[in-house]
XYZ file of C-alpha atoms in Angstrom:
354
model
C 2.210 -2.806 -16.646
C 0.542 -0.692 -13.977
C -2.996 0.286 -13.123
C -3.029 4.079 -13.317
C -6.619 5.115 -12.681
C -6.486 4.574 -8.933
C -5.018 6.075 -5.768
C -1.535 5.097 -4.577
C 0.147 5.902 -1.271
C 3.049 8.304 -1.840
C 4.144 8.345 1.794
C 3.179 9.088 5.370
C 1.945 12.593 6.142
C 4.899 13.124 8.469
C 7.292 12.432 5.573
C 6.314 15.730 3.944
C 7.401 18.505 6.264
C 6.731 22.185 5.707
C 9.353 23.928 3.555
C 10.797 20.647 2.286
C 10.797 19.000 -1.115
C 10.276 15.237 -1.267
C 11.274 13.259 -4.334
C 9.391 10.082 -5.230
C 9.271 7.700 -8.170
C 5.903 6.012 -8.630
C 4.960 3.750 -11.531
C 8.168 4.853 -13.221
C 7.262 8.549 -13.021
C 9.449 11.107 -11.157
C 7.366 13.200 -8.743
C 8.127 16.008 -6.291
C 5.885 16.720 -3.309
C 5.728 19.790 -1.093
C 3.319 21.696 1.125
C 1.668 25.005 0.311
C 1.381 27.831 2.825
C -1.921 26.405 4.098
C -0.369 22.946 4.603
C -2.001 21.309 1.582
C 0.171 18.907 -0.404
C 1.168 19.527 -4.038
C 2.505 16.798 -6.354
C 4.223 17.808 -9.587
C 6.243 16.054 -12.238
C 9.834 16.175 -10.973
C 11.157 17.464 -14.274
C 11.282 21.066 -15.418
C 9.854 21.479 -18.913
C 12.787 23.741 -19.903
C 15.983 21.675 -19.593
C 14.507 18.669 -17.733
C 16.248 19.493 -14.456
C 14.672 17.948 -11.328
C 12.293 20.333 -9.575
C 13.081 18.523 -6.313
C 16.311 20.556 -6.365
C 14.246 23.708 -6.509
C 12.875 26.196 -3.973
C 9.399 26.646 -2.505
C 8.118 30.217 -2.859
C 4.758 30.615 -1.158
C 2.518 28.120 -2.934
C 4.787 27.867 -5.982
C 7.931 25.941 -6.834
C 10.904 27.541 -8.575
C 13.348 25.497 -10.633
C 16.826 26.393 -9.409
C 18.520 25.690 -12.742
C 17.199 28.617 -14.817
C 14.559 30.020 -12.509
C 11.213 29.028 -14.040
C 8.456 29.171 -11.426
C 5.496 26.766 -11.391
C 2.109 27.052 -9.692
C 0.522 24.050 -7.924
C -1.466 23.468 -11.137
C 1.810 22.753 -12.934
C 1.520 25.886 -15.083
C 4.643 28.019 -15.382
C 3.895 31.521 -14.043
C 7.306 33.156 -14.455
C 10.266 32.900 -16.823
C 13.163 35.106 -15.673
C 14.370 37.518 -18.335
C 11.222 37.537 -20.464
C 7.675 38.788 -20.078
C 5.982 36.120 -22.169
C 5.395 32.757 -20.534
C 4.897 30.119 -23.261
C 1.569 28.314 -23.022
C 3.484 25.045 -23.397
C 5.507 25.734 -20.244
C 3.667 23.235 -18.061
C 4.592 20.245 -15.923
C 2.170 17.536 -14.911
C 0.243 18.056 -11.673
C -1.167 15.031 -9.858
C -4.415 14.959 -7.843
C -3.527 14.629 -4.134
C -5.566 13.718 -1.074
C -4.169 13.574 2.446
C -6.233 11.089 4.438
C -5.671 8.770 7.414
C -2.044 9.886 7.838
C -1.238 8.855 4.258
C -0.687 11.038 1.184
C -2.536 9.555 -1.803
C -1.776 10.326 -5.465
C -3.978 9.598 -8.461
C -1.656 8.392 -11.215
C -4.107 8.260 -14.113
C -6.545 10.565 -15.891
C -7.083 13.539 -13.513
C -10.757 13.982 -14.369
C -11.436 10.463 -13.051
C -9.830 11.087 -9.646
C -12.637 10.336 -7.184
C -11.626 10.655 -3.489
C -14.458 8.244 -2.634
C -12.285 5.462 -4.092
C -9.606 5.930 -1.419
C -9.698 3.007 1.057
C -10.242 4.033 4.680
C -7.232 2.958 6.747
C -7.793 1.195 10.069
C -6.569 2.801 13.288
C -4.721 5.683 11.656
C -5.158 8.744 13.813
C -7.690 7.090 16.148
C -7.335 8.951 19.474
C -7.966 5.799 21.546
C -5.339 3.737 19.738
C -1.562 3.662 19.697
C -0.194 3.788 16.162
C 3.289 2.939 14.903
C 4.392 3.218 11.279
C 7.073 1.989 8.930
C 8.066 1.410 5.323
C 10.234 -1.030 3.434
C 11.864 -0.888 -0.013
C 11.783 -4.020 -2.158
C 13.867 -5.007 -5.163
C 10.896 -6.938 -6.516
C 7.800 -6.558 -8.665
C 4.723 -5.355 -6.822
C 2.646 -8.374 -7.860
C 4.858 -10.701 -5.824
C 4.186 -8.590 -2.729
C 0.450 -8.591 -3.418
C 0.610 -12.390 -3.735
C 2.351 -12.622 -0.367
C -0.305 -10.548 1.406
C -3.167 -12.451 -0.218
C -2.036 -15.851 1.086
C -1.247 -15.744 4.798
C -0.566 -19.474 5.079
C 3.078 -18.422 4.683
C 3.052 -17.110 8.270
C 3.646 -20.652 9.548
C 6.787 -20.967 7.435
C 8.411 -17.650 6.493
C 7.550 -16.236 9.931
C 7.827 -19.326 12.109
C 9.968 -17.437 14.676
C 8.100 -14.099 14.545
C 4.421 -13.859 13.623
C 3.931 -17.622 13.237
C 5.297 -18.407 16.722
C 6.224 -22.015 15.764
C 2.580 -22.814 15.110
C 0.869 -24.408 12.100
C -2.356 -22.547 12.891
C -2.014 -20.243 9.876
C -0.697 -22.903 7.528
C -3.530 -25.332 8.250
C -6.431 -22.856 8.195
C -8.395 -21.966 5.066
C -10.084 -18.587 4.643
C -13.436 -17.587 3.265
C -12.902 -15.359 0.219
C -15.635 -12.898 -0.721
C -15.458 -10.523 -3.712
C -16.173 -6.905 -2.745
C -16.071 -3.631 -4.661
C -12.542 -3.277 -6.145
C -11.137 -6.095 -4.050
C -11.571 -9.145 -1.843
C -12.552 -9.819 1.764
C -10.592 -12.676 3.293
C -11.571 -14.042 6.713
C -10.544 -17.066 8.767
C -10.265 -18.460 12.257
C -6.702 -19.161 13.386
C -7.398 -21.750 16.081
C -5.235 -22.389 19.151
C -2.877 -19.649 18.073
C -0.024 -18.566 20.373
C -0.778 -15.211 21.989
C 1.594 -12.384 20.972
C 4.585 -12.053 23.269
C 4.544 -8.246 23.029
C 1.375 -8.109 25.170
C 3.271 -9.640 28.077
C 1.225 -12.858 28.173
C 2.628 -16.231 29.257
C 4.440 -18.201 26.565
C 1.864 -20.991 26.787
C -1.142 -18.667 26.302
C -3.371 -19.606 23.364
C -6.276 -17.900 21.613
C -8.722 -18.428 18.808
C -8.094 -15.447 16.552
C -10.587 -14.139 13.980
C -8.554 -12.484 11.216
C -10.499 -10.588 8.569
C -9.014 -8.249 5.996
C -9.945 -6.417 2.844
C -7.455 -6.404 -0.012
C -8.216 -3.533 -2.343
C -6.974 -2.144 -5.641
C -4.120 -1.472 -6.295
C -2.605 -3.254 -3.258
C -4.067 -2.023 0.029
C -4.263 -4.460 2.963
C -6.654 -3.612 5.828
C -6.530 -6.228 8.599
C -8.512 -6.378 11.842
C -7.940 -9.269 14.241
C -9.966 -10.299 17.299
C -8.487 -12.645 19.876
C -10.893 -14.843 21.847
C -10.537 -17.694 24.378
C -9.764 -21.126 22.922
C -12.914 -22.901 21.813
C -14.624 -19.752 20.533
C -14.191 -20.716 16.876
C -15.947 -24.044 17.401
C -18.721 -22.383 19.419
C -19.282 -20.001 16.477
C -19.344 -22.975 14.083
C -16.312 -21.296 12.458
C -18.430 -18.261 11.536
C -17.768 -14.622 12.436
C -17.690 -13.973 16.206
C -20.322 -11.921 18.004
C -18.764 -11.846 21.485
C -16.442 -9.058 22.590
C -12.808 -10.191 22.118
C -10.098 -10.127 24.739
C -8.174 -7.737 22.498
C -8.059 -6.428 18.939
C -5.283 -5.405 16.600
C -5.407 -3.288 13.447
C -2.929 -2.840 10.627
C -3.119 -1.014 7.296
C -0.549 -1.639 4.602
C -0.040 -0.335 1.076
C 2.020 -1.552 -1.874
C 3.253 1.166 -4.271
C 5.277 0.262 -7.383
C 8.354 2.359 -8.042
C 9.216 0.543 -11.274
C 8.681 -2.901 -12.773
C 11.294 -4.286 -10.361
C 11.136 -1.951 -7.363
C 8.356 -1.425 -4.849
C 7.817 0.444 -1.585
C 5.668 -1.054 1.163
C 4.040 1.120 3.836
C 2.658 -0.414 7.043
C 1.216 0.406 10.440
C 0.517 -1.366 13.725
C -2.337 -0.194 15.956
C -3.292 -1.333 19.467
C -6.064 0.028 21.669
C -5.052 2.107 24.668
C -7.690 0.216 26.668
C -5.453 -2.861 27.018
C -1.990 -1.978 25.656
C 0.772 0.416 26.621
C 2.829 2.546 24.282
C 5.827 0.318 24.970
C 3.807 -2.734 23.909
C 2.790 -0.868 20.765
C 6.464 -0.247 19.972
C 7.230 -3.903 20.693
C 4.512 -4.927 18.241
C 5.947 -2.848 15.395
C 9.406 -4.256 16.174
C 7.997 -7.766 15.623
C 6.378 -6.563 12.391
C 9.696 -5.138 11.205
C 11.461 -8.464 11.781
C 8.675 -10.352 10.015
C 8.553 -7.981 7.050
C 12.336 -8.296 6.679
C 11.728 -12.056 6.385
C 9.161 -11.391 3.642
C 11.597 -9.077 1.873
C 14.377 -11.689 1.877
C 12.067 -14.398 0.498
C 10.353 -12.244 -2.147
C 13.565 -10.662 -3.429
C 15.068 -14.150 -3.749
C 11.897 -15.220 -5.593
C 12.271 -12.221 -7.931
C 15.807 -13.277 -8.829
C 14.640 -16.813 -9.652
C 11.798 -15.450 -11.798
C 14.275 -13.315 -13.752
C 16.757 -16.159 -14.229
C 14.103 -18.603 -15.435
C 11.432 -16.541 -17.247
C 10.210 -19.594 -19.156
C 8.960 -21.321 -15.995
C 5.374 -20.841 -14.827
C 4.014 -20.905 -11.283
C 1.925 -23.927 -10.297
C -1.566 -23.274 -8.934
C -2.660 -24.731 -5.572
C -5.971 -24.580 -3.714
C -4.459 -21.973 -1.364
C -3.924 -19.598 -4.311
C -7.586 -18.667 -4.693
C -7.347 -15.125 -3.352
C -4.168 -14.123 -5.130
C -5.409 -15.536 -8.453
C -8.719 -13.679 -8.123
C -6.918 -10.435 -7.334
C -4.496 -10.856 -10.230
C -7.459 -11.320 -12.573
C -9.165 -8.241 -11.109
C -6.063 -6.098 -11.637
C -5.437 -7.469 -15.126
C -9.028 -6.694 -16.117
C -8.812 -3.118 -14.839
C -5.475 -2.549 -16.577
C -6.818 -3.925 -19.842
C -9.963 -1.801 -19.585
C -8.069 1.461 -19.118
C -5.692 0.660 -21.982
C -8.454 -0.254 -24.462
C -9.538 2.779 -26.550
C -13.242 3.556 -26.382
C -15.129 2.364 -29.430
C -16.677 4.965 -31.715
C -20.510 5.093 -31.585
C -20.863 3.433 -35.012
C -18.644 0.571 -33.866
C -20.694 0.090 -30.716
C -23.879 -0.257 -32.730
C -22.488 -3.231 -34.661
C -20.598 -4.843 -31.805
């Protein structure tokens, strides 16, 4: 089951080049994306209404897309505007068109009712396109259900274990810290101090360097992770009485990540790494994303193995621990939104007697 009335990331802006057709599957639906003459992105059902051939094997003609099986041509609205060999275009010759917004270097698609597509609901990515920041990007395909990836991102205590050689740096700082979880509009805000944390090697600091790191992120429907970290001298967390810092940090790091279901068992995960040009070099920015790639491969191996166990033993249920607060809250939020959009509206007479 998927939440449909929300925005999903369909890819990075640079994935959709001019004069190219990009095929995607999102929430089980085949989609083709391309750019119009003015550069705007179009998203159509990747299935011609005539003989169900994929439009991603078609040809862009100006702002339109021609099916290269029997030649039907479709406007960005999804309406067929030409049928070769006949003057009459049937009114039923239509493919689905998806609302699209290109924002913060991501292409967002609304997968539900088009009239409800509000661009104000698109989360603002951190660091994407900021002129004073280096930005690196990546993506990863999972053979796993999207909820397992959401769970992973909502409980970062796993950094001390799954990522002990990469992001965790052989430290229990993440595993032993507990975050403050605050409900926000369409998501959660999760913040914690990671005390006496090893400094990242990609910044060229000594191996023994330690920091107190304030890590705060928003996790938003349907699976968007927006993390900002601030690294301070050791002792800062205690001086702040473990509250949010007010002093200027030694450095900051930003990352925005998005989870997009392909099917019930397949997911694509988009991610970025952003460092300020005021203290980092482009090489250090590339080194950071290389560390991320190694760490996310560790996540992929663990979560795909978890998926296989879940499938082999569907009768078993997951045990709840105190560290599961955020992921359980988010699962309930998603389940409530999915249920609400699948429940038919009551007729007025029924509402009166409810």
